[in-house]
Structure formats: C-alpha cells, structure tokens
CSV table of C-alpha atoms in Angstrom, one decimal:
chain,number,residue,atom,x,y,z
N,1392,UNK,CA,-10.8,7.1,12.2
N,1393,UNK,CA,-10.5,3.7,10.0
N,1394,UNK,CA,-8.3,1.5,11.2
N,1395,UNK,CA,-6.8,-1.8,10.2
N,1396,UNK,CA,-5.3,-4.1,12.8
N,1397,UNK,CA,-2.2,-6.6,12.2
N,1398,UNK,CA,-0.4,-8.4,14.8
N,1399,UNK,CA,3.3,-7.5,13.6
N,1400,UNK,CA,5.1,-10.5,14.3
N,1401,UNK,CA,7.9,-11.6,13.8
N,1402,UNK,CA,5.7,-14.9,12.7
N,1403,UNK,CA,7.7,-18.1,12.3
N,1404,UNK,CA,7.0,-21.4,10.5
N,1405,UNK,CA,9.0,-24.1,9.1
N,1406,UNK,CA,9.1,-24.8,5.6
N,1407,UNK,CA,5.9,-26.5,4.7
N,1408,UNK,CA,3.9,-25.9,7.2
N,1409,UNK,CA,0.6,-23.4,7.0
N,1410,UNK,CA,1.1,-19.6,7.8
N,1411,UNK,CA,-2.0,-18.0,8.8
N,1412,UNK,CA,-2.3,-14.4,9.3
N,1413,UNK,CA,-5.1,-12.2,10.6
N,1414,UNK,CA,-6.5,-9.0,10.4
N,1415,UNK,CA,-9.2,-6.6,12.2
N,1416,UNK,CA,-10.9,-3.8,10.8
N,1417,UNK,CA,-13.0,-0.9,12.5
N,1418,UNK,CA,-15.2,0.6,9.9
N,1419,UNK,CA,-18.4,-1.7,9.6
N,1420,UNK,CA,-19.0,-0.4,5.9
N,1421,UNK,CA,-16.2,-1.5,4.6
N,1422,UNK,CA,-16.4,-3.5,0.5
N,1423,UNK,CA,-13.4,-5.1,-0.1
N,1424,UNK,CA,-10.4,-6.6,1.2
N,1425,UNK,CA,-6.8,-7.0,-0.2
N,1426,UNK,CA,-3.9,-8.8,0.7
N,1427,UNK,CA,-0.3,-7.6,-0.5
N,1428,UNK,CA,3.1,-9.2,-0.5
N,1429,UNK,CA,5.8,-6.8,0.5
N,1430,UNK,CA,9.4,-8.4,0.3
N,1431,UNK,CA,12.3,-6.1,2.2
N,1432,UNK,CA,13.2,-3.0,0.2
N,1433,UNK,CA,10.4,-4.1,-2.6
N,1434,UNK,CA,7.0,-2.2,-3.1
N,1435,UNK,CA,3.5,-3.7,-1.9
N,1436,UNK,CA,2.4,-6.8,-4.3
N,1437,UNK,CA,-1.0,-7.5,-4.4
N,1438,UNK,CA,-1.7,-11.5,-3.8
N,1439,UNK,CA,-5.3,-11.4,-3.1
N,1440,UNK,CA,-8.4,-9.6,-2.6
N,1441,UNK,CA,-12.3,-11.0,-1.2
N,1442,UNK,CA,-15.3,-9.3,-0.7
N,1443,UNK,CA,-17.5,-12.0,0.3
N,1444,UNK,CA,-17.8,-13.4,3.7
N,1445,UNK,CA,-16.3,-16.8,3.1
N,1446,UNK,CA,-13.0,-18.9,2.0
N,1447,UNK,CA,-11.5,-17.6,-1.2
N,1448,UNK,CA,-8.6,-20.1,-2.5
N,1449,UNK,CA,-5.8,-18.7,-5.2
N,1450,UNK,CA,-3.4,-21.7,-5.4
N,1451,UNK,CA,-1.4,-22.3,-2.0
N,1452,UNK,CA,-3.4,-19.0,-1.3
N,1453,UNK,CA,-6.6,-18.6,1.1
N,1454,UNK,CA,-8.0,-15.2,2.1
N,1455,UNK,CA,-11.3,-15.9,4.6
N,1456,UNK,CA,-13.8,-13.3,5.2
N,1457,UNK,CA,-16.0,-12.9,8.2
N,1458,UNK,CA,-17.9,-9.3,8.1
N,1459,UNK,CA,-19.7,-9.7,11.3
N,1460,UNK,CA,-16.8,-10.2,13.5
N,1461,UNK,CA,-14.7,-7.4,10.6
N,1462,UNK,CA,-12.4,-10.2,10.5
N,1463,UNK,CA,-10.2,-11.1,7.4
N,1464,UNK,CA,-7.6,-13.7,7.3
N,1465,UNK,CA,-5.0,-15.3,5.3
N,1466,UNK,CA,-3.3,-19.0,4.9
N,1467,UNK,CA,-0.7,-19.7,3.2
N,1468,UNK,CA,-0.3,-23.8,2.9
N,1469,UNK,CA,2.9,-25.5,2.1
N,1470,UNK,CA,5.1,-22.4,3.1
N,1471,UNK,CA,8.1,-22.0,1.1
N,1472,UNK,CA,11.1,-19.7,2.3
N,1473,UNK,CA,10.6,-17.8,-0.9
N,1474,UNK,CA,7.4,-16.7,1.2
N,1475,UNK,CA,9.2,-15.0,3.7
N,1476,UNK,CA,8.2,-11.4,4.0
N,1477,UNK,CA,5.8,-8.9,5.1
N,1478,UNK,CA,1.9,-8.8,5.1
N,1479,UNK,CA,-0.1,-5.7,4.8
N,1480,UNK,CA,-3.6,-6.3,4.9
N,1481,UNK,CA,-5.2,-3.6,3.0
N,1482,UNK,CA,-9.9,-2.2,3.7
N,1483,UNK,CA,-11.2,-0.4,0.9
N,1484,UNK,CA,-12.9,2.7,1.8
N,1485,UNK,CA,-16.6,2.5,2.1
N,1486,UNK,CA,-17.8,5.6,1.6
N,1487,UNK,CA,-18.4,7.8,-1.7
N,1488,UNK,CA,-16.0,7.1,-4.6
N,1489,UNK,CA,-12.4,8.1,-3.1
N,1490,UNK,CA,-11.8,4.3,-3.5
N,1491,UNK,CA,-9.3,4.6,-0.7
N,1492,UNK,CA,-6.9,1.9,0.6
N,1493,UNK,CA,-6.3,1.7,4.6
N,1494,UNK,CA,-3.5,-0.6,5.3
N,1495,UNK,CA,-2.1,-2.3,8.8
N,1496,UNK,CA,1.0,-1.9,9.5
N,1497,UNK,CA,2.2,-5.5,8.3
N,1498,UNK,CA,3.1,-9.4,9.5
N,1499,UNK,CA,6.5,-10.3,9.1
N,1500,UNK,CA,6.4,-13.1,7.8
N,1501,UNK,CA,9.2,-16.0,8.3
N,1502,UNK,CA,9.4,-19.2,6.5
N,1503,UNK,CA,12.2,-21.7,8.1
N,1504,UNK,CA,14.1,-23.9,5.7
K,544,UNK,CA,1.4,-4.1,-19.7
K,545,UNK,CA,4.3,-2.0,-18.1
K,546,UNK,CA,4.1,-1.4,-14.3
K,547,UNK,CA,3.8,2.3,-12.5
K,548,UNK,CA,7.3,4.3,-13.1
K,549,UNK,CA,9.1,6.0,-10.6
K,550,UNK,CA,12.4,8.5,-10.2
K,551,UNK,CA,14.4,8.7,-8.4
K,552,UNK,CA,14.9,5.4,-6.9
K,553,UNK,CA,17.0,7.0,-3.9
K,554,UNK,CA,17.2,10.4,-2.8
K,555,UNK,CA,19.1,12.1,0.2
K,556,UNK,CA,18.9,15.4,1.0
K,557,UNK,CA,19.6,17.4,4.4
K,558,UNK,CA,17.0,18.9,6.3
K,559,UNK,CA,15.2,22.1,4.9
K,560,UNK,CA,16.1,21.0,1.2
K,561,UNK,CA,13.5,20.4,-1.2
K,562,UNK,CA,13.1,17.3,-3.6
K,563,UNK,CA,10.5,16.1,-5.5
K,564,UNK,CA,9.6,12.9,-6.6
K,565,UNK,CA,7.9,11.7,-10.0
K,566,UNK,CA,5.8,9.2,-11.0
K,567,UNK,CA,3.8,7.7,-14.3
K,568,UNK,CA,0.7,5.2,-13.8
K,569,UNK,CA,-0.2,2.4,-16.1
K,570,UNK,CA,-1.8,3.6,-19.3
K,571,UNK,CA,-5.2,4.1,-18.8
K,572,UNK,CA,-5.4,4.4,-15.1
K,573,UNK,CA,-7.3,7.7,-14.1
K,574,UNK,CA,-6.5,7.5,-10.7
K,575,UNK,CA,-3.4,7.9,-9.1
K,576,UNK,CA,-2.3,7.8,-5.4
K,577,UNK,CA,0.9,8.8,-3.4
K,578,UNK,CA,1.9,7.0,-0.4
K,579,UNK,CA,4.3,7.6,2.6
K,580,UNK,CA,5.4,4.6,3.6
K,581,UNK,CA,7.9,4.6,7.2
K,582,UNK,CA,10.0,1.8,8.0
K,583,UNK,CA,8.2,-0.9,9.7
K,584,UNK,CA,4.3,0.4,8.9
K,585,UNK,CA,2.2,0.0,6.0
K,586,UNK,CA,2.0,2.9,3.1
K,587,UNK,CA,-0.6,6.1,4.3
K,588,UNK,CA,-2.4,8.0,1.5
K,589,UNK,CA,-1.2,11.1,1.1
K,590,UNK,CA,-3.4,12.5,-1.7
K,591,UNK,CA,-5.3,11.0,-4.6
K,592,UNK,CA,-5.9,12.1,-8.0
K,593,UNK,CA,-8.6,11.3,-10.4
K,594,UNK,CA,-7.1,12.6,-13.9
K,595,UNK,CA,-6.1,15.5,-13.1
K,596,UNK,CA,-8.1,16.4,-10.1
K,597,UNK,CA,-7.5,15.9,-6.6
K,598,UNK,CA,-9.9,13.5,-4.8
K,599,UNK,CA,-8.9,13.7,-1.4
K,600,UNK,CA,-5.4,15.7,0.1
K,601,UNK,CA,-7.2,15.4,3.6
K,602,UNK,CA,-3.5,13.5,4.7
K,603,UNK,CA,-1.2,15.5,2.8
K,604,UNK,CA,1.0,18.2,5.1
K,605,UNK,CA,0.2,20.9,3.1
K,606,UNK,CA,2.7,23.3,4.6
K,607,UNK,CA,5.5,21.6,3.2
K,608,UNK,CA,4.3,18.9,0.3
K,609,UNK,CA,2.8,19.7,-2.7
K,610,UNK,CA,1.4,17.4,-5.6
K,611,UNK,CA,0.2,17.5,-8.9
K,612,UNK,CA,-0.8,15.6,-12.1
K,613,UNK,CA,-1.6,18.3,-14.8
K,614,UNK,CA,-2.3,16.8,-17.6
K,615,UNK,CA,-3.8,13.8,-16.1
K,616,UNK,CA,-1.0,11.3,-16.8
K,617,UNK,CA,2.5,11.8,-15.2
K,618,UNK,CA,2.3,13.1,-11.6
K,619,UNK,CA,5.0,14.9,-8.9
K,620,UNK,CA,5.0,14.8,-5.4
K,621,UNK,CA,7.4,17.7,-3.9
K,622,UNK,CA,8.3,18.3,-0.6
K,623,UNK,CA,9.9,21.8,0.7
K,624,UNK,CA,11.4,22.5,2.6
K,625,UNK,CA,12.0,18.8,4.5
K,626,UNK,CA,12.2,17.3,7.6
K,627,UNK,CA,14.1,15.0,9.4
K,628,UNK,CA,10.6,13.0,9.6
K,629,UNK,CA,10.4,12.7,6.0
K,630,UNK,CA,12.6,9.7,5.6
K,631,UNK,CA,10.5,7.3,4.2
K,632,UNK,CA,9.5,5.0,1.0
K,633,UNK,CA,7.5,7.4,-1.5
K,634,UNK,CA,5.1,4.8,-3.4
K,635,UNK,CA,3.0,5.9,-6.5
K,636,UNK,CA,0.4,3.2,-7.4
K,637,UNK,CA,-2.0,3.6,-10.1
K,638,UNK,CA,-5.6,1.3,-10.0
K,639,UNK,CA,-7.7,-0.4,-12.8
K,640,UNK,CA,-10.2,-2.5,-13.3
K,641,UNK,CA,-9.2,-6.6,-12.3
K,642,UNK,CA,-11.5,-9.2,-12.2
K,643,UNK,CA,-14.3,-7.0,-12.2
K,644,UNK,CA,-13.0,-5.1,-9.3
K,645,UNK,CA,-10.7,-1.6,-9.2
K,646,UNK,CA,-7.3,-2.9,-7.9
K,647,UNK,CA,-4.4,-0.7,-6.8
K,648,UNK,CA,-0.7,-1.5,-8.5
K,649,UNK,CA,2.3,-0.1,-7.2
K,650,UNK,CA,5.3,1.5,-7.9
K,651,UNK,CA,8.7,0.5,-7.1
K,652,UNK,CA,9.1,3.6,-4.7
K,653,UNK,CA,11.2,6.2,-3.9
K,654,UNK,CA,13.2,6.1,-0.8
K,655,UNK,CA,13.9,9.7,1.3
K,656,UNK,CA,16.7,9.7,3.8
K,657,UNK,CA,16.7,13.3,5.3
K,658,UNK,CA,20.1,13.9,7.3
C-alpha cells in the first residue's frame, strides 16, 4: 500500500523565521508531488507542486525534491502568522491513468507573532 | 473561473439515517473525486470519476455509500444507512490542466456529524 509520511507536529516558529517541513513517500514510481495549504475548518489549497529532483522556488515558497531518498520537502522563509496552518503533502499515483492523489496526514503548522 | 461547489455545508444526522452530499466541478473538468477527510488526517479517495465513469471505487464502502455523476457534470455522494464513523469533512475536488500538469482543486466540503 502507498503511503505518504508527515511528521504531525505541532511545528512552532517565530514570526520570520524559516518553516521547513518534510515528507517520505513509499511507492518508488511515483511522478509528481504537491503541497496543499489547509487552514482550520477550510478545504485543501494547493501552494505547490515539483516533479523534478531539485529546489523549486514560488515566492517565500520552496518545495525540494530528492527521488532517490523518496524525499520531498518544503520551506517557507520569512514566516508570517497568516501562515499558520496545516500541511498535507500530497504523491501522485504512478501507475496507469487513475491520476490519484495520496496524502499524509498533515503538519500543523504554527507561526509565533 | 468559479471554484468546485458544494451542498450542504453542514449536515447532522443520527446514526442509520441517510444523506447525501452534492457536488459540481469546475467547467470543463472531466474528472471528479470524492474524499473523506477525518479530523486530524489528510482527505482518502473514495471514488473517482472520469465523465461519467467511475475510474476507481476500490476505497469506497460499498455496503453503505453510493456515488454517481450521470451526466458527466454534477455528482452525489450518498451514504445509507450511516454510521457513527462517518463523521467527517466530505471534499469534492475537480482537476485540470495547470502549468502543463493535471492539478486537483477543491471544494469547500461538506462536514457529517453522525450522533
């Protein structure tokens, strides 16, 4: 079975400071790689996706891709509190053409003023 | 562009009740995905559709949900009779073409609280 690995925090930093979250996936095969933005009560946002090993930079935004250690990551620089909420780090589905999204279970994510 | 739609917003039933949830995608998205989502995890795919067809169910508790998306737009998600382990966010999310790349957009949800 795929599965997609978040530590679940909570994760603390102070206002300003870089956030960095990480992710682990199981299924080898896997194409592409999303990040969503899920504030309390809200649904999933999306914020970023990669699908090349490497650094990809969206603003204050950096996913980083490492496919031989099925690792993905993401920094957030110059935190703001308005950043304060929960991860999901989202592996697309390798196989066929289902397309399929397997999420963690989510970083909390809390930005101190 | 407007987002994915979806009614109700809230929902509680008791147990063994039905309820079913609805859901319209973005114009022109063919596929269309329902979620569960349960507090503090991420959403599980529960069955996809690709116009009207389904694509994969292989998560869906077939004993007691139903979906379906007829005409290849609007879809419902139904649930009969429910559970106490039901409570959860319902999300609908619809995906296109971004960048080059399919993308998945979500709805706002529909959240089930089964007494």
């Amino acid at each position: 079975q795929k599965e997609v690995e978040q530590n679940s925090g909570p994760l603390s930093v102070p206002e300003g400071a870089i956030a960095s979250l990480n992710c682990t996936y199981s299924d080898r095969g896997s194409q592409s790689f999303f990040w969503y933005r899920q504030y309390s009560g809200k649904s999933p946002e999306l914020i970023m996706f990669i699908y090349s090993n490497g650094d990809k930079e969206d603003g204050r935004f950096t996913a980083q891709l490492n496919k031989a250690s099925q690792y993905v990551s993401l920094l957030i620089r110059d935190s703001q509190p308005s950043d304060s909420a929960t991860y999901l780090c989202a592996v697309k589905d390798s196989s066929g053409s289902a397309r399929q999204l397997t999420f963690g279970s989510g970083t909390q994510l809390t930005v101190l003023p | 562009e407007a987002g994915v739609a979806q009614s109700p917003r809230y929902k509680i039933i008791e147990k063994r009740q039905s309820v079913a949830f609805w859901c319209n995608p973005i114009s022109g998205h063919a596929t269309l995905y329902w979620y569960q989502q349960i507090l503090g995890q991420g959403p599980k795919l529960l069955i996809q559709f690709q116009n009207n067809g389904v694509v994969d169910d292989s998560q869906l508790p077939k004993d007691r949900f139903s979906a379906e998306r007829l005409k290849g737009v609007d879809s419902t998600l139904k649930i009969q009779p429910a559970k106490l382990e039901d409570s959860a966010v319902y999300l609908c999310a619809s995906s296109g073409t971004s960048g080059g790349r399919e993308t998945q957009y979500f709805g706002p949800g529909t959240r089930l609280l089964v007494l």
